[in-house]
Amino acid sequence: MQVIGLGQNTYQNKFAVAQNMNGAKKPAVEKTGSAQGLSEAEEMELFKKEFYAEIDRIPRDRTIANVAVQISEEAFKNMKADPEYREQMLSLIRRDMTGSVAPAPDCSMIIRVGATAKDYRADSWSVYNDSEFYARSQDSFYKKTSNKKDRQKELLAEFLKKRTQVKRRRRELMKEKAAKAQQERSRLAAASHAYEANIMTEERF
């Protein structure tokens, strides 16, 4: 992410080139990245990193536990060539990621960005159907999940560990109790044997 600043300059330069003297917007034809010695593939990689950083700065609404953004290569090409389209898609993503997904308290969301604005789509559902989210969000450009599940796993692990310790201690206490009971029975048996032996000795005399 250290190249974000350079990516923004590249984008801003292209946007500036796209303005004519009257302020009308034209497709950017000058490749500032190439002027800086970057190949088309490197320019696109830089553009994607910048766009990723933009998405990552968007705060998720508290009702959205998991979110994934899928962007087609055609969409990237169009956004790179058309700053207005880029800003439009970023605005839609921001709208959906910061909006409340009521009435469900915790939802998963998948956003799809296509070649045109008509291809944009955002779907959400309850986290209780998370298997669908993880299945459909494979290979997403951007993906963030809630830490709740990880924390629940930690709490469960702690609980199981403590329960195991308690069970082990109970077994140890039961063994100690059984050993003491056996010692007491042996002591009583020895005392009884000694008493009976003493009685038999007295009867002889």
Coordinates of C-alpha atoms in Angstrom, one line a residue:
M1 CA 0.0 0.0 0.0
Q2 CA 3.0 2.3 0.0
V3 CA 2.4 3.2 -3.7
I4 CA -1.1 4.7 -3.0
G5 CA 0.1 8.3 -3.2
L6 CA 1.7 7.7 -6.6
G7 CA -1.5 6.0 -7.8
Q8 CA -3.5 9.0 -6.7
N9 CA -1.2 11.4 -8.6
T10 CA -1.5 9.2 -11.7
Y11 CA -5.3 9.3 -11.5
Q12 CA -5.4 13.0 -10.8
N13 CA -3.1 13.8 -13.8
K14 CA -5.3 11.7 -16.1
F15 CA -8.3 13.5 -14.8
A16 CA -6.7 16.9 -15.4
V17 CA -5.7 15.9 -19.0
A18 CA -9.3 14.9 -19.5
Q19 CA -10.4 18.6 -19.2
N20 CA -10.4 20.9 -22.2
M21 CA -10.2 24.7 -22.0
N22 CA -13.9 25.1 -21.4
G23 CA -14.0 22.6 -18.6
A24 CA -15.7 19.8 -20.7
K25 CA -14.5 16.3 -19.9
K26 CA -12.8 14.2 -22.6
P27 CA -11.4 10.6 -22.4
A28 CA -7.9 10.7 -21.1
V29 CA -5.5 9.8 -23.9
E30 CA -2.2 10.7 -22.3
K31 CA -0.6 7.8 -20.4
T32 CA 1.2 9.5 -17.5
G33 CA 2.2 6.1 -16.2
S34 CA 4.0 5.3 -19.4
A35 CA 5.8 8.6 -19.2
Q36 CA 7.0 7.5 -15.8
G37 CA 8.3 4.3 -17.2
L38 CA 5.4 2.1 -16.2
S39 CA 3.9 -0.6 -18.5
E40 CA 0.2 -0.8 -19.0
A41 CA 0.1 -3.8 -16.6
E42 CA 2.0 -1.8 -13.9
E43 CA -0.4 1.1 -14.4
M44 CA -3.4 -1.1 -13.9
E45 CA -1.8 -2.7 -10.8
L46 CA -1.2 0.8 -9.4
F47 CA -4.8 1.8 -10.2
K48 CA -6.1 -1.3 -8.4
K49 CA -4.0 -0.7 -5.3
E50 CA -5.3 2.9 -5.2
F51 CA -8.9 1.7 -5.6
Y52 CA -8.4 -0.9 -2.9
A53 CA -7.1 1.7 -0.5
E54 CA -10.2 3.9 -1.2
I55 CA -12.5 1.0 -0.4
D56 CA -10.6 0.1 2.7
R57 CA -11.1 3.6 4.1
I58 CA -14.9 3.3 3.9
P59 CA -16.3 2.6 7.4
R60 CA -18.7 -0.3 7.4
D61 CA -22.1 0.2 9.0
R62 CA -22.5 -1.7 12.3
T63 CA -25.1 -3.9 10.8
I64 CA -22.7 -5.3 8.2
A65 CA -20.5 -8.1 9.6
N66 CA -18.9 -9.3 6.4
V67 CA -18.4 -7.6 3.1
A68 CA -16.9 -8.6 -0.2
V69 CA -16.4 -6.5 -3.4
Q70 CA -16.0 -8.2 -6.7
I71 CA -14.8 -6.1 -9.7
S72 CA -14.5 -7.4 -13.2
E73 CA -11.4 -6.7 -15.3
E74 CA -13.6 -4.8 -17.8
A75 CA -14.9 -2.6 -14.9
F76 CA -11.3 -1.8 -13.9
K77 CA -10.4 -0.8 -17.5
N78 CA -13.5 1.4 -17.8
M79 CA -12.9 3.0 -14.4
K80 CA -9.2 3.7 -15.2
A81 CA -10.2 5.3 -18.6
D82 CA -13.1 7.2 -17.2
P83 CA -12.7 9.1 -13.8
E84 CA -16.4 9.8 -13.7
Y85 CA -17.3 6.2 -13.8
R86 CA -14.7 5.4 -11.2
E87 CA -16.2 8.0 -8.9
Q88 CA -19.7 6.8 -9.6
M89 CA -18.8 3.2 -8.7
L90 CA -16.9 4.3 -5.6
S91 CA -19.9 6.4 -4.5
L92 CA -22.2 3.4 -4.9
I93 CA -19.9 1.2 -2.9
R94 CA -19.6 3.8 -0.2
R95 CA -23.4 4.2 -0.1
D96 CA -24.0 0.4 0.4
M97 CA -21.2 -0.2 2.9
T98 CA -22.2 2.7 5.1
G99 CA -25.9 2.1 4.9
S100 CA -27.9 0.2 7.5
V101 CA -29.0 -3.3 6.4
A102 CA -32.1 -3.4 8.6
P103 CA -33.8 -5.2 10.2
A104 CA -31.1 -7.9 10.5
P105 CA -28.6 -6.9 13.1
D106 CA -25.7 -8.7 11.5
C107 CA -25.5 -9.2 7.7
S108 CA -23.1 -10.3 5.0
M109 CA -22.9 -8.3 1.8
I110 CA -21.4 -8.9 -1.6
I111 CA -21.0 -6.0 -4.0
R112 CA -20.4 -6.6 -7.7
V113 CA -19.0 -3.9 -10.0
G114 CA -19.3 -4.5 -13.8
A115 CA -18.5 -2.8 -17.0
T116 CA -21.4 -0.4 -16.8
A117 CA -23.5 1.2 -14.1
K118 CA -26.4 -1.2 -14.9
D119 CA -24.1 -4.1 -13.9
Y120 CA -23.6 -2.8 -10.4
R121 CA -25.3 -5.0 -7.7
A122 CA -25.3 -5.4 -4.0
D123 CA -26.8 -8.4 -2.2
S124 CA -27.0 -8.9 1.6
W125 CA -28.4 -11.6 3.9
S126 CA -28.2 -12.7 7.5
V127 CA -24.9 -14.0 8.9
Y128 CA -26.8 -17.2 9.8
N129 CA -26.4 -18.1 6.1
D130 CA -22.7 -17.3 6.1
S131 CA -22.0 -20.5 4.2
E132 CA -23.4 -18.8 1.1
F133 CA -21.3 -15.7 1.7
Y134 CA -18.1 -17.6 1.9
A135 CA -19.0 -19.7 -1.1
R136 CA -19.9 -16.6 -3.3
S137 CA -17.1 -14.3 -2.1
Q138 CA -14.3 -16.5 -3.3
D139 CA -11.6 -14.6 -5.2
S140 CA -13.1 -11.2 -4.4
F141 CA -11.1 -8.1 -5.0
Y142 CA -11.8 -6.8 -1.5
K143 CA -13.0 -8.8 1.5
K144 CA -13.4 -8.0 5.2
T145 CA -15.1 -10.2 7.7
S146 CA -16.1 -9.7 11.3
N147 CA -13.9 -10.9 14.2
K148 CA -16.9 -12.2 16.1
K149 CA -16.6 -15.7 14.8
D150 CA -12.9 -15.8 15.7
R151 CA -13.7 -14.5 19.2
Q152 CA -16.4 -17.1 19.6
K153 CA -13.9 -19.8 18.7
E154 CA -11.5 -18.4 21.2
L155 CA -14.1 -18.3 23.9
L156 CA -15.2 -21.8 23.0
A157 CA -11.6 -23.0 23.2
E158 CA -11.1 -21.4 26.6
F159 CA -14.4 -23.0 27.8
L160 CA -13.3 -26.4 26.6
K161 CA -9.9 -26.0 28.2
K162 CA -11.4 -25.0 31.5
R163 CA -13.9 -27.8 31.4
T164 CA -11.1 -30.3 30.7
Q165 CA -9.1 -28.9 33.6
V166 CA -12.2 -29.2 35.9
K167 CA -12.8 -32.8 34.8
R168 CA -9.2 -33.7 35.4
R169 CA -9.2 -32.1 38.8
R170 CA -12.5 -34.0 39.7
R171 CA -10.9 -37.3 38.6
E172 CA -7.8 -36.5 40.7
L173 CA -10.0 -35.7 43.7
M174 CA -12.0 -38.8 43.2
K175 CA -8.8 -40.9 43.1
E176 CA -7.5 -39.2 46.2
K177 CA -10.9 -39.8 48.0
A178 CA -10.9 -43.5 46.9
A179 CA -7.3 -43.9 48.1
K180 CA -8.2 -42.4 51.5
A181 CA -11.3 -44.6 51.7
Q182 CA -9.2 -47.6 50.9
Q183 CA -6.6 -46.7 53.5
E184 CA -9.4 -46.2 56.1
R185 CA -10.9 -49.6 55.2
S186 CA -7.5 -51.2 55.5
R187 CA -7.0 -49.5 58.9
L188 CA -10.4 -50.6 60.1
A189 CA -9.8 -54.1 58.9
A190 CA -6.4 -54.2 60.6
A191 CA -7.9 -52.8 63.8
S192 CA -10.8 -55.4 63.7
H193 CA -8.3 -58.2 63.1
A194 CA -6.2 -57.1 66.0
Y195 CA -9.3 -56.8 68.2
E196 CA -10.5 -60.3 67.3
A197 CA -7.0 -61.7 67.9
N198 CA -6.9 -60.0 71.3
I199 CA -10.4 -61.4 72.2
M200 CA -9.3 -65.0 71.2
T201 CA -6.2 -64.6 73.3
E202 CA -8.1 -63.5 76.4
E203 CA -10.6 -66.4 76.0
R204 CA -7.8 -69.0 76.2
F205 CA -6.8 -67.7 79.5

